[in-house]
Amino acid sequence: MNGFNDGPSEQVMRRPASPSDPAESESGLPAQAWTLLFELLHTHMRNFPALAAEFDLSPVQAHVLRQLGEGALAMSTLANYLSCDASNVTGLVDRLEARGLVERKSSEQDRRVKMLVLTEAGAELRGRLMARLSAPPPLIAAMPDEDLAALRDIMRRALKTQ
Amino acid sequence: MNGFNDGPSEQVMRRPASPSDPAESESGLPAQAWTLLFELLHTHMRNFPALAAEFDLSPVQAHVLRQLGEGALAMSTLANYLSCDASNVTGLVDRLEARGLVERKSSEQDRRVKMLVLTEAGAELRGRLMARLSAPPPLIAAMPDEDLAALRDIMRRALKTQ
DNA sequence: GGTCAATGGTTGATGATGTCAATTGTTTAT
DNA sequence: ATAAACAATTGACATCATCAACCATTGACC
């Protein structure tokens, strides 16, 4: 449970951008664009635990549910995705299984492997989580339509050629 | 230490976009754009622990160093920033202080408050960390110049009007 | 002044997350 | 057939997170 800390109180609210900000300097174009995106990213990252907590999930659990969307996944593949040790996944899945959100199924082809699948309850929770996650943050929602369309097209191109 | 898990091995590399993907459907423009950005953000989030580990920092420690850049910060303010409990910050700072990266300084105005400042070593490490963080990821680096410029302008506008 | 609530930080108990090293069972290669 | 590689688990241990309780200090109010 990583709830918001009861309000801003007297928090100073400093500007997020640093003085040595590549986006304002003479650096290369990639650095300029990236630094700006980076702000958005970190703002979003800060909210992620609280957002996951809305569903009684830890950040990692939310991540797992997200990845587990489309079909079965071997535990080792999941470990790879999370960039963490395989032994870590064991306990992680133990807890999710105890809550009835996922199931281990032994693979037929390779009896060492255990495939993870969402239970019905897990799929339902994932649906609500994803709906909440894909709600655009204020910064995006406030953009004019041309900017949104341009942004979408740029990202589509980038993800496609990657 | 969250090192990369020794390479992709036979990892399947599924398409990141789901079938129920708002970016491909008839949803609103904000959702379409956001869903695509979301992919980028989560890819980056996945790498963050490994990136912090390059400097022998945990993800949270890296976050703290990032925030501690420009001047002293009260511990409670830091707790607010991290959206975590104040008691958590105690241990966090304990470890950073033990490594000689930050210092606690009692405030003159209010003797309850302890201000955090980077040591020289801390500032040096932060510099290297920030340089590494602001290096654009491959997806950005590979974009054509017009897209980069457009992206930068869009983000500038968005951050300004927000 | 003197009391009392609020605040900032620490401590202790507990659970989740992460690592590494070692183990078991099952492929796969030689 | 033996050996090497691999998938998952276990156990020991550090970190990160919560909450409840505590101490010292501050500020408000009578």
Short mmCIF file of C-alpha atoms (C1' of nucleotides) in Angstrom, two decimals:
data_model
loop_
_atom_site.label_atom_id
_atom_site.label_comp_id
_atom_site.label_asym_id
_atom_site.label_seq_id
_atom_site.Cartn_x
_atom_site.Cartn_y
_atom_site.Cartn_z
CA MET A 1 0.00 0.00 0.00
CA ASN A 2 1.72 3.10 -1.16
CA GLY A 3 -1.01 5.69 -0.73
CA PHE A 4 -0.50 9.31 -1.50
CA ASN A 5 0.97 11.12 1.46
CA ASP A 6 -1.95 13.06 2.81
CA GLY A 7 -1.72 16.06 0.52
CA PRO A 8 0.93 18.53 -0.44
CA SER A 9 0.93 20.26 2.98
CA GLU A 10 3.48 23.04 2.67
CA GLN A 11 5.46 21.25 -0.01
CA VAL A 12 7.47 23.72 -2.03
CA MET A 13 6.65 22.49 -5.55
CA ARG A 14 9.90 23.24 -7.29
CA ARG A 15 10.14 23.34 -11.04
CA PRO A 16 10.82 19.85 -12.37
CA ALA A 17 13.22 20.99 -15.07
CA SER A 18 16.80 21.47 -14.01
CA PRO A 19 18.91 24.50 -14.90
CA SER A 20 21.27 22.29 -16.90
CA ASP A 21 18.36 21.21 -19.05
CA PRO A 22 19.38 19.81 -22.45
CA ALA A 23 15.94 20.71 -23.81
CA GLU A 24 16.82 24.40 -23.50
CA SER A 25 20.43 24.19 -24.56
CA GLU A 26 22.24 23.53 -27.77
CA SER A 27 22.30 19.73 -27.41
CA GLY A 28 21.18 17.41 -30.16
CA LEU A 29 17.62 17.05 -31.22
CA PRO A 30 17.18 13.57 -29.68
CA ALA A 31 18.34 14.82 -26.29
CA GLN A 32 16.04 17.82 -26.47
CA ALA A 33 12.98 15.74 -27.24
CA TRP A 34 13.88 13.00 -24.82
CA THR A 35 14.45 15.31 -21.88
CA LEU A 36 10.96 16.67 -22.25
CA LEU A 37 9.41 13.23 -22.51
CA PHE A 38 11.50 12.26 -19.53
CA GLU A 39 9.63 14.74 -17.36
CA LEU A 40 6.33 13.21 -18.30
CA LEU A 41 7.70 9.78 -17.67
CA HIS A 42 8.89 10.50 -14.18
CA THR A 43 5.70 12.23 -13.21
CA HIS A 44 3.87 9.15 -14.33
CA MET A 45 6.28 6.82 -12.58
CA ARG A 46 5.67 8.62 -9.31
CA ASN A 47 1.94 8.00 -9.54
CA PHE A 48 2.21 4.39 -10.55
CA PRO A 49 2.42 2.83 -7.05
CA ALA A 50 -0.59 4.80 -5.85
CA LEU A 51 -2.46 3.81 -8.99
CA ALA A 52 -1.69 0.14 -8.49
CA ALA A 53 -2.72 0.45 -4.85
CA GLU A 54 -6.21 1.44 -5.98
CA PHE A 55 -6.55 -2.20 -6.98
CA ASP A 56 -4.74 -3.54 -3.91
CA LEU A 57 -1.77 -4.39 -6.08
CA SER A 58 1.87 -3.63 -5.56
CA PRO A 59 3.60 -1.92 -8.50
CA VAL A 60 5.24 -5.17 -9.53
CA GLN A 61 2.02 -7.13 -9.32
CA ALA A 62 0.35 -4.57 -11.54
CA HIS A 63 3.21 -4.96 -13.97
CA VAL A 64 2.79 -8.71 -14.00
CA LEU A 65 -0.94 -8.51 -14.62
CA ARG A 66 -0.28 -6.14 -17.47
CA GLN A 67 2.16 -8.50 -19.13
CA LEU A 68 0.01 -11.52 -18.51
CA GLY A 69 -2.76 -10.19 -20.68
CA GLU A 70 -2.55 -12.20 -23.84
CA GLY A 71 -2.12 -15.85 -23.11
CA ALA A 72 0.20 -18.02 -21.09
CA LEU A 73 3.72 -17.00 -20.14
CA ALA A 74 6.56 -19.11 -18.76
CA MET A 75 7.88 -17.98 -15.40
CA SER A 76 11.37 -17.52 -16.81
CA THR A 77 9.97 -15.31 -19.56
CA LEU A 78 8.28 -13.21 -16.93
CA ALA A 79 11.53 -12.94 -14.99
CA ASN A 80 13.15 -11.74 -18.17
CA TYR A 81 10.46 -9.16 -18.70
CA LEU A 82 10.79 -7.83 -15.20
CA SER A 83 14.59 -7.88 -15.43
CA CYS A 84 14.70 -9.72 -12.16
CA ASP A 85 15.92 -13.02 -10.78
CA ALA A 86 13.82 -16.12 -11.41
CA SER A 87 13.67 -16.85 -7.70
CA ASN A 88 11.91 -13.57 -7.22
CA VAL A 89 9.11 -14.61 -9.54
CA THR A 90 8.35 -17.66 -7.45
CA GLY A 91 7.18 -15.68 -4.45
CA LEU A 92 5.53 -13.08 -6.63
CA VAL A 93 3.42 -15.72 -8.35
CA ASP A 94 2.79 -17.48 -5.04
CA ARG A 95 1.05 -14.39 -3.74
CA LEU A 96 -0.90 -13.78 -6.91
CA GLU A 97 -1.95 -17.40 -6.99
CA ALA A 98 -3.01 -17.23 -3.34
CA ARG A 99 -5.28 -14.34 -4.28
CA GLY A 100 -6.77 -16.35 -7.10
CA LEU A 101 -5.57 -14.04 -9.86
CA VAL A 102 -3.22 -16.38 -11.74
CA GLU A 103 -2.65 -20.11 -12.11
CA ARG A 104 0.42 -22.25 -12.73
CA LYS A 105 -0.02 -24.84 -15.47
CA SER A 106 2.70 -27.36 -16.22
CA SER A 107 3.73 -27.26 -19.84
CA GLU A 108 3.11 -30.38 -21.90
CA GLN A 109 6.12 -29.97 -24.16
CA ASP A 110 8.62 -29.31 -21.38
CA ARG A 111 7.77 -30.51 -17.95
CA ARG A 112 10.28 -28.19 -16.32
CA VAL A 113 8.31 -25.16 -17.43
CA LYS A 114 5.28 -23.76 -15.65
CA MET A 115 3.05 -21.51 -17.68
CA LEU A 116 1.17 -18.68 -16.05
CA VAL A 117 -2.41 -17.88 -17.00
CA LEU A 118 -4.87 -15.39 -15.61
CA THR A 119 -7.88 -16.79 -13.81
CA GLU A 120 -11.26 -15.31 -14.58
CA ALA A 121 -10.93 -13.01 -11.58
CA GLY A 122 -7.45 -12.08 -12.72
CA ALA A 123 -8.62 -11.18 -16.19
CA GLU A 124 -11.42 -9.10 -14.77
CA LEU A 125 -9.07 -7.20 -12.49
CA ARG A 126 -6.62 -6.72 -15.33
CA GLY A 127 -9.37 -5.23 -17.43
CA ARG A 128 -10.15 -2.62 -14.83
CA LEU A 129 -6.47 -1.93 -14.26
CA MET A 130 -5.76 -1.43 -17.93
CA ALA A 131 -8.74 0.85 -18.33
CA ARG A 132 -7.44 2.97 -15.48
CA LEU A 133 -3.89 2.93 -16.85
CA SER A 134 -4.82 3.96 -20.34
CA ALA A 135 -6.73 6.99 -19.18
CA PRO A 136 -4.58 9.82 -20.49
CA PRO A 137 -2.97 12.00 -17.81
CA PRO A 138 -3.98 15.68 -17.60
CA LEU A 139 -0.98 16.82 -19.60
CA ILE A 140 -2.06 14.68 -22.54
CA ALA A 141 -5.76 15.26 -22.16
CA ALA A 142 -5.20 19.01 -22.38
CA MET A 143 -3.35 18.87 -25.69
CA PRO A 144 -4.96 20.30 -28.82
CA ASP A 145 -6.16 17.78 -31.38
CA GLU A 146 -3.49 18.52 -33.98
CA ASP A 147 -0.76 17.90 -31.45
CA LEU A 148 -2.38 14.66 -30.37
CA ALA A 149 -2.69 13.43 -33.93
CA ALA A 150 0.90 14.40 -34.68
CA LEU A 151 2.11 12.72 -31.51
CA ARG A 152 0.19 9.57 -32.33
CA ASP A 153 1.58 9.42 -35.84
CA ILE A 154 5.13 10.02 -34.70
CA MET A 155 4.91 7.29 -32.10
CA ARG A 156 3.32 4.86 -34.53
CA ARG A 157 6.15 5.37 -36.97
CA ALA A 158 8.75 5.00 -34.23
CA LEU A 159 7.27 1.81 -32.78
CA LYS A 160 6.86 0.34 -36.23
CA THR A 161 10.40 0.89 -37.47
CA GLN A 162 11.92 -0.19 -34.19
CA MET B 1 21.76 -5.14 -7.84
CA ASN B 2 19.26 -5.67 -10.55
CA GLY B 3 21.43 -6.56 -13.54
CA PHE B 4 19.95 -7.37 -16.86
CA ASN B 5 19.02 -11.00 -17.03
CA ASP B 6 21.69 -12.37 -19.24
CA GLY B 7 20.17 -11.58 -22.59
CA PRO B 8 16.93 -12.37 -24.35
CA SER B 9 17.67 -16.10 -24.63
CA GLU B 10 14.67 -17.59 -26.39
CA GLN B 11 12.34 -14.89 -25.19
CA VAL B 12 9.40 -14.65 -27.52
CA MET B 13 9.26 -10.86 -28.00
CA ARG B 14 5.55 -10.51 -28.36
CA ARG B 15 4.03 -7.42 -29.90
CA PRO B 16 3.59 -4.83 -27.19
CA ALA B 17 0.22 -3.65 -28.46
CA SER B 18 -2.81 -5.62 -27.32
CA PRO B 19 -5.74 -6.55 -29.56
CA SER B 20 -8.00 -4.30 -27.49
CA ASP B 21 -5.61 -1.47 -28.16
CA PRO B 22 -7.16 2.00 -28.02
CA ALA B 23 -4.46 3.24 -30.38
CA GLU B 24 -5.87 1.06 -33.14
CA SER B 25 -9.54 1.44 -32.36
CA GLU B 26 -12.09 4.21 -32.60
CA SER B 27 -11.28 5.69 -29.17
CA GLY B 28 -10.57 9.36 -28.65
CA LEU B 29 -7.43 11.03 -29.84
CA PRO B 30 -5.96 11.47 -26.32
CA ALA B 31 -6.32 7.74 -25.61
CA GLN B 32 -4.75 6.85 -28.93
CA ALA B 33 -1.73 9.05 -28.39
CA TRP B 34 -1.38 8.14 -24.74
CA THR B 35 -1.47 4.40 -25.33
CA LEU B 36 1.48 4.66 -27.66
CA LEU B 37 3.47 6.85 -25.32
CA PHE B 38 2.57 4.43 -22.58
CA GLU B 39 4.52 1.68 -24.34
CA LEU B 40 7.62 3.81 -24.39
CA LEU B 41 7.23 4.79 -20.77
CA HIS B 42 6.85 1.25 -19.56
CA THR B 43 9.77 0.03 -21.58
CA HIS B 44 11.82 2.71 -19.93
CA MET B 45 10.42 1.90 -16.49
CA ARG B 46 11.51 -1.68 -16.97
CA ASN B 47 15.08 -0.60 -17.59
CA PHE B 48 15.26 1.85 -14.73
CA PRO B 49 16.34 -0.61 -12.00
CA ALA B 50 19.12 -1.97 -14.20
CA LEU B 51 20.20 1.54 -15.04
CA ALA B 52 20.34 2.53 -11.40
CA ALA B 53 22.28 -0.63 -10.65
CA GLU B 54 25.03 0.56 -13.00
CA PHE B 55 25.81 3.07 -10.27
CA ASP B 56 25.23 0.61 -7.42
CA LEU B 57 22.02 2.38 -6.56
CA SER B 58 18.59 0.96 -5.93
CA PRO B 59 15.81 2.52 -8.02
CA VAL B 60 14.61 4.54 -5.06
CA GLN B 61 18.08 5.77 -4.23
CA ALA B 62 18.50 6.93 -7.81
CA HIS B 63 15.22 8.76 -7.51
CA VAL B 64 16.37 10.47 -4.33
CA LEU B 65 19.63 11.58 -5.87
CA ARG B 66 17.74 12.97 -8.81
CA GLN B 67 15.46 15.03 -6.59
CA LEU B 68 18.29 16.15 -4.34
CA GLY B 69 19.98 18.00 -7.13
CA GLU B 70 19.29 21.62 -6.45
CA GLY B 71 19.83 22.44 -2.83
CA ALA B 72 18.71 21.20 0.56
CA LEU B 73 15.48 19.30 1.07
CA ALA B 74 13.66 18.47 4.30
CA MET B 75 13.14 14.80 4.91
CA SER B 76 9.37 15.25 5.04
CA THR B 77 9.46 17.01 1.68
CA LEU B 78 11.37 14.08 0.27
CA ALA B 79 8.81 11.66 1.70
CA ASN B 80 6.16 13.70 -0.04
CA TYR B 81 8.02 13.55 -3.32
CA LEU B 82 8.42 9.82 -3.14
CA SER B 83 4.80 9.39 -2.06
CA CYS B 84 5.98 7.24 0.78
CA ASP B 85 5.90 7.18 4.55
CA ALA B 86 8.30 9.39 6.47
CA SER B 87 9.63 6.43 8.41
CA ASN B 88 10.74 4.94 5.16
CA VAL B 89 12.93 7.92 4.40
CA THR B 90 14.84 7.48 7.64
CA GLY B 91 16.36 4.18 6.61
CA LEU B 92 16.78 5.30 3.04
CA VAL B 93 18.82 8.31 4.11
CA ASP B 94 20.68 6.22 6.68
CA ARG B 95 22.05 4.06 3.89
CA LEU B 96 22.86 6.97 1.61
CA GLU B 97 24.58 8.75 4.47
CA ALA B 98 26.56 5.62 5.34
CA ARG B 99 27.80 5.62 1.76
CA GLY B 100 28.84 9.24 2.06
CA LEU B 101 26.48 10.51 -0.62
CA VAL B 102 24.24 12.77 1.47
CA GLU B 103 24.37 14.58 4.80
CA ARG B 104 21.73 15.49 7.40
CA LYS B 105 21.94 19.10 8.55
CA SER B 106 19.72 20.35 11.36
CA SER B 107 17.72 23.37 10.32
CA GLU B 108 18.39 26.61 12.18
CA GLN B 109 14.83 27.88 11.99
CA ASP B 110 13.16 24.70 13.16
CA ARG B 111 15.21 22.27 15.15
CA ARG B 112 12.83 19.42 14.42
CA VAL B 113 13.67 19.56 10.74
CA LYS B 114 16.68 17.90 9.15
CA MET B 115 17.76 19.15 5.78
CA LEU B 116 19.38 16.83 3.26
CA VAL B 117 22.30 17.92 1.14
CA LEU B 118 24.47 16.09 -1.32
CA THR B 119 28.07 15.59 -0.35
CA GLU B 120 30.73 16.22 -2.95
CA ALA B 121 30.79 12.52 -3.79
CA GLY B 122 27.01 12.55 -3.96
CA ALA B 123 26.94 15.45 -6.38
CA GLU B 124 29.54 13.78 -8.56
CA LEU B 125 27.59 10.53 -8.68
CA ARG B 126 24.39 12.41 -9.40
CA GLY B 127 26.05 14.11 -12.32
CA ARG B 128 27.01 10.83 -13.90
CA LEU B 129 23.59 9.38 -13.18
CA MET B 130 21.78 12.28 -14.78
CA ALA B 131 23.99 12.15 -17.84
CA ARG B 132 23.16 8.48 -18.24
CA LEU B 133 19.45 9.07 -17.65
CA SER B 134 19.14 11.80 -20.21
CA ALA B 135 20.73 9.73 -22.95
CA PRO B 136 17.84 9.14 -25.36
CA PRO B 137 16.72 5.50 -25.68
CA PRO B 138 17.11 3.74 -29.05
CA LEU B 139 13.51 4.37 -30.04
CA ILE B 140 14.04 8.11 -29.74
CA ALA B 141 17.53 8.15 -31.15
CA ALA B 142 16.31 6.42 -34.30
CA MET B 143 13.63 8.99 -35.07
CA PRO B 144 14.01 11.26 -38.08
CA ASP B 145 14.81 14.87 -37.36
CA GLU B 146 11.44 16.28 -38.32
CA ASP B 147 9.68 13.93 -35.94
CA LEU B 148 12.09 14.84 -33.16
CA ALA B 149 11.57 18.54 -33.69
CA ALA B 150 7.80 18.11 -33.82
CA LEU B 151 7.87 15.99 -30.70
CA ARG B 152 9.98 18.53 -28.88
CA ASP B 153 7.68 21.39 -29.84
CA ILE B 154 4.57 19.49 -28.85
CA MET B 155 6.00 18.60 -25.47
CA ARG B 156 7.21 22.16 -24.88
CA ARG B 157 3.76 23.51 -25.53
CA ALA B 158 2.17 20.90 -23.30
CA LEU B 159 4.51 21.47 -20.39
CA LYS B 160 4.16 25.22 -20.70
CA THR B 161 0.39 25.39 -20.69
CA GLN B 162 0.05 22.84 -17.94
"C1'" DG C 1 3.64 32.01 31.71
"C1'" DG C 2 1.49 27.08 31.02
"C1'" DT C 3 -1.16 23.64 28.68
"C1'" DC C 4 -2.15 21.09 24.55
"C1'" DA C 5 -2.56 19.88 19.78
"C1'" DA C 6 0.21 19.49 15.64
"C1'" DT C 7 4.52 18.54 13.36
"C1'" DG C 8 9.25 16.23 12.02
"C1'" DG C 9 11.87 12.48 12.64
"C1'" DT C 10 13.02 7.96 14.65
"C1'" DT C 11 12.09 3.20 16.27
"C1'" DG C 12 10.03 -1.45 16.12
"C1'" DA C 13 7.11 -4.95 14.04
"C1'" DT C 14 5.80 -6.96 9.81
"C1'" DG C 15 5.25 -8.00 4.85
"C1'" DA C 16 6.77 -7.52 -0.08
"C1'" DT C 17 10.57 -7.26 -3.17
"C1'" DG C 18 15.12 -8.07 -4.61
"C1'" DT C 19 19.79 -10.65 -4.69
"C1'" DC C 20 22.75 -14.82 -4.58
"C1'" DA C 21 23.96 -19.73 -3.79
"C1'" DA C 22 22.45 -24.30 -3.67
"C1'" DT C 23 19.02 -28.03 -4.90
"C1'" DT C 24 15.73 -30.88 -7.63
"C1'" DG C 25 13.85 -32.46 -11.74
"C1'" DT C 26 13.88 -32.41 -16.78
"C1'" DT C 27 15.71 -31.70 -21.25
"C1'" DT C 28 19.50 -31.66 -24.67
"C1'" DA C 29 24.11 -32.46 -26.44
"C1'" DT C 30 27.97 -35.21 -26.91
"C1'" DA D 1 24.99 -42.97 -21.19
"C1'" DT D 2 27.04 -39.42 -19.12
"C1'" DA D 3 27.43 -34.62 -18.83
"C1'" DA D 4 25.98 -30.01 -19.43
"C1'" DA D 5 22.24 -26.73 -19.53
"C1'" DC D 6 17.92 -25.19 -18.01
"C1'" DA D 7 13.35 -24.13 -15.15
"C1'" DA D 8 11.75 -23.58 -10.95
"C1'" DT D 9 12.15 -23.71 -6.00
"C1'" DT D 10 14.29 -23.05 -1.41
"C1'" DG D 11 16.93 -20.59 2.18
"C1'" DA D 12 19.72 -16.74 3.85
"C1'" DC D 13 19.91 -12.03 3.76
"C1'" DA D 14 19.42 -6.77 2.38
"C1'" DT D 15 16.16 -3.24 0.89
"C1'" DC D 16 11.80 -1.00 0.56
"C1'" DA D 17 7.28 -0.21 2.16
"C1'" DT D 18 3.50 0.10 5.65
"C1'" DC D 19 1.62 1.17 10.32
"C1'" DA D 20 1.66 2.28 15.28
"C1'" DA D 21 4.02 4.28 18.96
"C1'" DC D 22 7.30 7.52 20.62
"C1'" DC D 23 10.29 11.87 21.56
"C1'" DA D 24 11.45 16.50 20.83
"C1'" DT D 25 10.08 20.79 19.21
"C1'" DT D 26 6.92 24.30 17.70
"C1'" DG D 27 2.84 27.10 17.75
"C1'" DA D 28 -1.67 28.38 19.30
"C1'" DC D 29 -4.64 29.60 22.88
"C1'" DC D 30 -6.11 30.79 27.55
#
